[in-house]
Amino acid sequence: MRLEKCWFCSSTIYPGHGIQFVRNDAKIFRFCRSKCHKNFKMKRNPRKVKWTKAYRCLHGKDMTQDSTFEFERKRNRPERYDRNVTAQTLKAIPLITKIRHERHKKHITERQKQGKTKQRERDAKELEQDIQMLPKKDTMLSTQKTKVVVKVSQQQTEENLMEE
Amino acid sequence: MGGKCPHRKVKKRRLSHKTARRGKFLVKADDAVYDELVKLADAGKDADATQLPVDEDLPGMGQFYCLHCDRYFASESVKEEHYRSKRHKKRIKQMSGPAPHTQLDAELAAGMGMPDNGLKLMSM
């Protein structure tokens, strides 16, 4: 039950999913879904397709350097079984996952902070420039003066009462 | 009459059966060519300096070979002509660029560390 990574989009391939292409020099290409397989057959470069993990890491949109990445790696040498170490590892896995998610979230927040700052500056500048276009106080006062009070005649009231 | 696509005009692109498409699969892929070029560069050699084995099944006994395009030529003059072609120059530019994408790149991007190959075994 080994979990592999897609050659194109770097997402996890669970057992029973995806497709695998073995080239005639015995190099293996794994794909998580036909979307990635088709892109590969069209000879597209994952570094230039914006929805792939390779693109996002290359352009600084995802976290690339973190110590939690060292826990997950391909181990080409089997480890000797140790009951205590296994128990500790199983206990630590949820904690490591949580820490990784927190750091990833923090990285994205930090990355988007610049954009928010620039947006705020832009808004302030726009307010400063366009404040003149708002209606002035005198106009509002003159508008209020033109209001006419309409009185309700009593005859209508009497007619309603008689009808009832 | 099989394998022809009626609305494709160019002759060599109308065919879809295996025999016609086999040539595509025999050409080395980008990463294989790139690896060989890197290996030659590490050894301090040029692509033309390597000694090629004699093979009677190949054109020109397999002595006139372009590594970038993975093609064999019948003679030196034909190979020189090929070196001046646009396709070859495009290939050279492509191979001079960044390394092609590999499974290792995909895994590093997915958040995995470098592969752990364990301790080095004692060499005999």
Coordinates of C-alpha atoms in Angstrom, one line a residue:
Chain A
M1 CA 0.0 0.0 0.0
R2 CA 2.5 2.6 -1.1
L3 CA 1.3 6.1 -1.8
E4 CA 3.0 7.6 -4.9
K5 CA 3.1 11.1 -6.3
C6 CA 1.8 12.1 -9.7
W7 CA 4.5 12.9 -12.2
F8 CA 2.6 15.9 -13.5
C9 CA 0.6 17.6 -10.7
S10 CA 2.4 16.0 -7.6
S11 CA -0.8 15.0 -5.9
T12 CA -1.0 11.7 -4.0
I13 CA -2.0 8.5 -5.9
Y14 CA -3.8 6.1 -3.7
P15 CA -3.8 2.4 -4.5
G16 CA -6.3 1.5 -7.2
H17 CA -6.2 5.0 -8.8
G18 CA -4.5 6.5 -11.7
I19 CA -2.5 5.1 -14.5
Q20 CA 1.2 4.3 -15.0
F21 CA 3.3 4.6 -18.1
V22 CA 6.6 2.6 -18.4
R23 CA 8.8 3.9 -21.1
N24 CA 11.1 1.6 -23.1
D25 CA 14.1 2.7 -21.0
A26 CA 12.2 1.4 -17.9
K27 CA 11.5 4.9 -16.6
I28 CA 8.1 5.0 -14.8
F29 CA 5.6 7.9 -15.1
R30 CA 2.6 7.8 -12.7
F31 CA -0.5 9.9 -13.1
C32 CA -3.3 10.5 -10.7
R33 CA -6.0 11.0 -13.3
S34 CA -6.6 11.2 -17.0
K35 CA -6.2 15.0 -16.8
C36 CA -2.6 14.7 -16.0
H37 CA -2.1 11.8 -18.3
K38 CA -3.5 13.8 -21.2
N39 CA -1.3 16.8 -20.4
F40 CA 1.7 14.5 -20.4
K41 CA 0.8 13.0 -23.7
M42 CA 0.5 16.5 -25.1
K43 CA 4.1 17.1 -23.9
R44 CA 3.2 19.9 -21.6
N45 CA 5.8 21.1 -19.1
P46 CA 4.4 20.9 -15.5
R47 CA 6.5 23.9 -14.5
K48 CA 4.4 26.1 -16.9
V49 CA 1.0 24.8 -16.1
K50 CA -0.4 27.0 -13.3
W51 CA -2.4 24.4 -11.4
T52 CA 0.4 22.1 -10.7
K53 CA 2.4 21.9 -7.6
A54 CA 5.7 22.3 -9.5
Y55 CA 4.5 25.6 -10.8
R56 CA 3.3 26.8 -7.4
C57 CA 6.6 25.9 -5.7
L58 CA 8.7 27.5 -8.5
H59 CA 6.8 30.8 -8.2
G60 CA 6.7 30.9 -4.4
K61 CA 3.0 30.3 -3.9
D62 CA 3.5 27.2 -1.7
M63 CA 5.8 26.4 1.1
T64 CA 9.0 24.8 -0.2
Q65 CA 11.4 24.6 2.7
D66 CA 10.3 23.2 6.0
S67 CA 11.6 20.7 8.5
T68 CA 8.3 18.7 8.5
F69 CA 9.1 17.7 4.9
E70 CA 12.0 15.6 6.0
F71 CA 9.7 13.2 7.8
E72 CA 8.0 12.2 4.5
R73 CA 10.5 10.7 2.1
K74 CA 11.1 7.7 -0.1
R75 CA 13.2 5.3 1.9
N76 CA 15.1 2.9 -0.3
R77 CA 16.5 1.0 2.6
P78 CA 14.1 -1.0 4.8
E79 CA 14.2 -0.2 8.5
R80 CA 14.5 -2.9 11.1
Y81 CA 11.2 -3.2 13.0
D82 CA 11.2 -1.8 16.5
R83 CA 7.9 -1.8 18.5
N84 CA 8.6 1.2 20.6
V85 CA 9.8 3.3 17.6
T86 CA 6.7 2.3 15.7
A87 CA 4.4 3.3 18.5
Q88 CA 6.1 6.7 18.9
T89 CA 5.9 7.2 15.1
L90 CA 2.2 6.5 15.0
K91 CA 1.6 8.8 17.8
A92 CA 3.7 11.6 16.2
I93 CA 2.1 11.5 12.7
P94 CA -1.1 13.5 13.6
L95 CA 1.0 16.1 15.4
I96 CA 3.4 16.5 12.4
T97 CA 0.5 16.8 10.0
K98 CA -1.1 19.5 12.2
I99 CA 2.1 21.5 12.4
R100 CA 2.7 21.3 8.7
H101 CA -0.8 22.6 8.0
E102 CA -0.4 25.5 10.4
R103 CA 2.9 26.5 8.8
H104 CA 1.4 26.2 5.3
K105 CA -1.5 28.4 6.3
K106 CA 0.9 30.9 7.9
H107 CA 3.0 31.0 4.7
I108 CA 0.0 31.8 2.5
T109 CA -1.1 34.5 5.0
E110 CA 2.3 36.1 4.8
R111 CA 2.4 35.9 1.1
Q112 CA -1.0 37.6 0.7
K113 CA -0.2 40.4 3.2
Q114 CA 1.6 42.5 0.6
G115 CA -1.4 42.4 -1.7
K116 CA -3.7 43.5 1.1
T117 CA -1.4 46.4 2.0
K118 CA -1.3 47.6 -1.6
Q119 CA -5.1 47.3 -1.8
R120 CA -5.5 49.5 1.3
E121 CA -3.1 52.1 -0.1
R122 CA -5.0 52.1 -3.4
D123 CA -8.3 52.6 -1.6
A124 CA -7.0 55.5 0.5
K125 CA -5.7 57.2 -2.7
E126 CA -9.0 56.8 -4.5
L127 CA -10.9 58.2 -1.5
E128 CA -8.6 61.2 -1.4
Q129 CA -9.0 61.9 -5.1
D130 CA -12.7 61.3 -5.5
I131 CA -14.0 62.9 -2.3
Q132 CA -15.0 66.0 -4.4
M133 CA -17.6 64.1 -6.3
L134 CA -19.8 63.5 -3.2
P135 CA -22.9 65.7 -2.9
K136 CA -22.4 68.8 -0.6
K137 CA -24.3 69.8 2.5
D138 CA -26.1 72.9 1.0
T139 CA -27.7 70.8 -1.7
M140 CA -29.1 68.4 0.9
L141 CA -30.5 71.3 2.9
S142 CA -32.3 72.8 -0.2
T143 CA -33.7 69.4 -0.9
Q144 CA -35.2 69.2 2.5
K145 CA -36.9 72.5 2.1
T146 CA -38.8 71.4 -1.0
K147 CA -40.6 68.7 0.9
V148 CA -44.4 69.3 1.0
V149 CA -46.6 68.0 3.8
V150 CA -49.8 66.5 2.5
K151 CA -52.9 66.4 4.8
V152 CA -55.4 63.6 4.8
S153 CA -59.0 64.7 4.3
Q154 CA -61.5 63.6 6.9
Q155 CA -64.2 62.7 4.3
Q156 CA -62.2 59.7 3.2
T157 CA -62.0 58.5 6.7
E158 CA -65.8 58.9 7.2
E159 CA -66.5 57.0 4.0
N160 CA -64.3 54.1 5.1
L161 CA -66.2 54.0 8.4
M162 CA -69.6 54.0 6.7
E163 CA -68.6 51.2 4.4
E164 CA -67.6 49.0 7.3
Chain B
M1 CA -6.7 1.5 -46.5
G2 CA -6.8 1.6 -42.7
G3 CA -5.5 4.3 -40.4
K4 CA -6.1 7.3 -42.6
C5 CA -7.7 10.4 -41.3
P6 CA -9.9 12.0 -44.0
H7 CA -9.6 15.6 -42.9
R8 CA -5.9 15.8 -42.4
K9 CA -4.1 17.1 -45.4
V10 CA -0.4 16.5 -44.6
K11 CA 0.5 13.1 -45.8
K12 CA 2.7 11.9 -43.0
R13 CA 0.3 13.0 -40.3
R14 CA -2.8 11.2 -41.7
L15 CA -1.7 7.8 -40.6
S16 CA -2.6 6.4 -37.2
H17 CA -1.7 2.8 -37.2
K18 CA 1.2 1.3 -35.2
T19 CA 3.7 0.9 -38.0
A20 CA 3.5 4.5 -39.0
R21 CA 3.8 5.8 -35.5
R22 CA 6.6 3.5 -34.3
G23 CA 9.3 6.0 -35.2
K24 CA 8.0 8.3 -32.5
F25 CA 8.6 5.8 -29.7
L26 CA 12.1 5.0 -30.8
V27 CA 13.4 8.5 -30.4
K28 CA 15.0 9.2 -27.1
A29 CA 13.0 11.5 -24.8
D30 CA 14.3 14.8 -23.6
D31 CA 15.4 13.7 -20.2
A32 CA 17.3 10.8 -21.6
V33 CA 19.2 13.0 -24.0
Y34 CA 19.8 15.6 -21.2
D35 CA 21.2 12.9 -18.9
E36 CA 23.7 11.8 -21.6
L37 CA 24.8 15.3 -22.3
V38 CA 25.3 16.0 -18.6
K39 CA 27.3 12.8 -18.3
L40 CA 29.5 13.8 -21.3
A41 CA 30.0 17.2 -19.8
D42 CA 31.1 15.7 -16.5
A43 CA 33.6 13.6 -18.3
G44 CA 34.9 16.7 -20.1
K45 CA 34.0 15.5 -23.5
D46 CA 32.0 16.9 -26.4
A47 CA 29.1 15.2 -28.0
D48 CA 31.1 14.5 -31.2
A49 CA 34.2 13.2 -29.5
T50 CA 32.7 9.9 -28.4
Q51 CA 33.7 6.7 -30.2
L52 CA 30.6 5.1 -31.6
P53 CA 30.3 1.3 -32.0
V54 CA 30.1 0.0 -35.6
D55 CA 26.6 -1.2 -36.5
E56 CA 25.8 -2.5 -39.9
D57 CA 22.1 -2.0 -39.3
L58 CA 22.4 1.8 -39.0
P59 CA 23.0 4.3 -41.8
G60 CA 26.7 5.1 -42.3
M61 CA 27.6 2.1 -40.0
G62 CA 26.4 4.2 -37.1
Q63 CA 29.4 6.5 -37.2
F64 CA 27.6 9.8 -37.9
Y65 CA 25.3 10.4 -35.0
C66 CA 23.6 13.6 -33.6
L67 CA 23.0 13.2 -29.9
H68 CA 20.8 16.2 -29.5
C69 CA 18.3 14.9 -32.1
D70 CA 19.1 11.2 -31.7
R71 CA 19.5 10.6 -35.4
Y72 CA 22.0 8.7 -37.5
F73 CA 23.3 10.0 -40.8
A74 CA 24.8 8.3 -43.9
S75 CA 27.9 10.5 -44.2
E76 CA 29.7 13.4 -42.7
S77 CA 28.4 15.9 -45.2
V78 CA 24.8 15.0 -44.5
K79 CA 25.5 15.4 -40.8
E80 CA 27.0 18.8 -41.4
E81 CA 23.9 19.8 -43.3
H82 CA 21.8 18.6 -40.4
Y83 CA 23.8 20.7 -38.0
R84 CA 22.8 23.8 -39.9
S85 CA 19.1 23.0 -39.8
K86 CA 16.6 25.0 -37.8
R87 CA 15.4 21.9 -36.0
H88 CA 18.8 21.0 -34.7
K89 CA 19.4 24.5 -33.5
K90 CA 16.1 24.5 -31.7
R91 CA 17.1 21.2 -30.0
I92 CA 20.5 22.6 -28.9
K93 CA 18.7 25.6 -27.4
Q94 CA 16.2 23.4 -25.6
M95 CA 18.9 21.1 -24.2
S96 CA 20.9 24.2 -23.0
G97 CA 17.9 25.3 -20.9
P98 CA 16.8 24.1 -17.5
A99 CA 16.7 20.4 -16.7
P100 CA 13.6 18.5 -17.8
H101 CA 11.0 17.7 -15.2
T102 CA 11.4 14.4 -13.3
Q103 CA 9.6 12.3 -10.7
L104 CA 12.0 13.7 -8.1
D105 CA 11.0 17.2 -8.9
A106 CA 7.4 16.2 -8.5
E107 CA 8.0 14.6 -5.2
L108 CA 10.0 17.6 -3.8
A109 CA 7.2 19.9 -5.0
A110 CA 4.6 17.7 -3.2
G111 CA 6.4 18.2 0.1
M112 CA 8.6 15.2 0.4
G113 CA 12.2 15.2 1.4
M114 CA 15.1 13.9 -0.6
P115 CA 15.1 10.1 -0.9
D116 CA 16.8 8.2 1.9
N117 CA 19.2 5.6 0.3
G118 CA 20.5 4.5 3.7
L119 CA 24.1 3.9 4.6
K120 CA 26.6 3.3 1.8
L121 CA 27.4 -0.3 1.6
M122 CA 31.0 -1.4 1.7
S123 CA 32.4 -1.7 -1.7
M124 CA 34.3 -4.9 -2.5

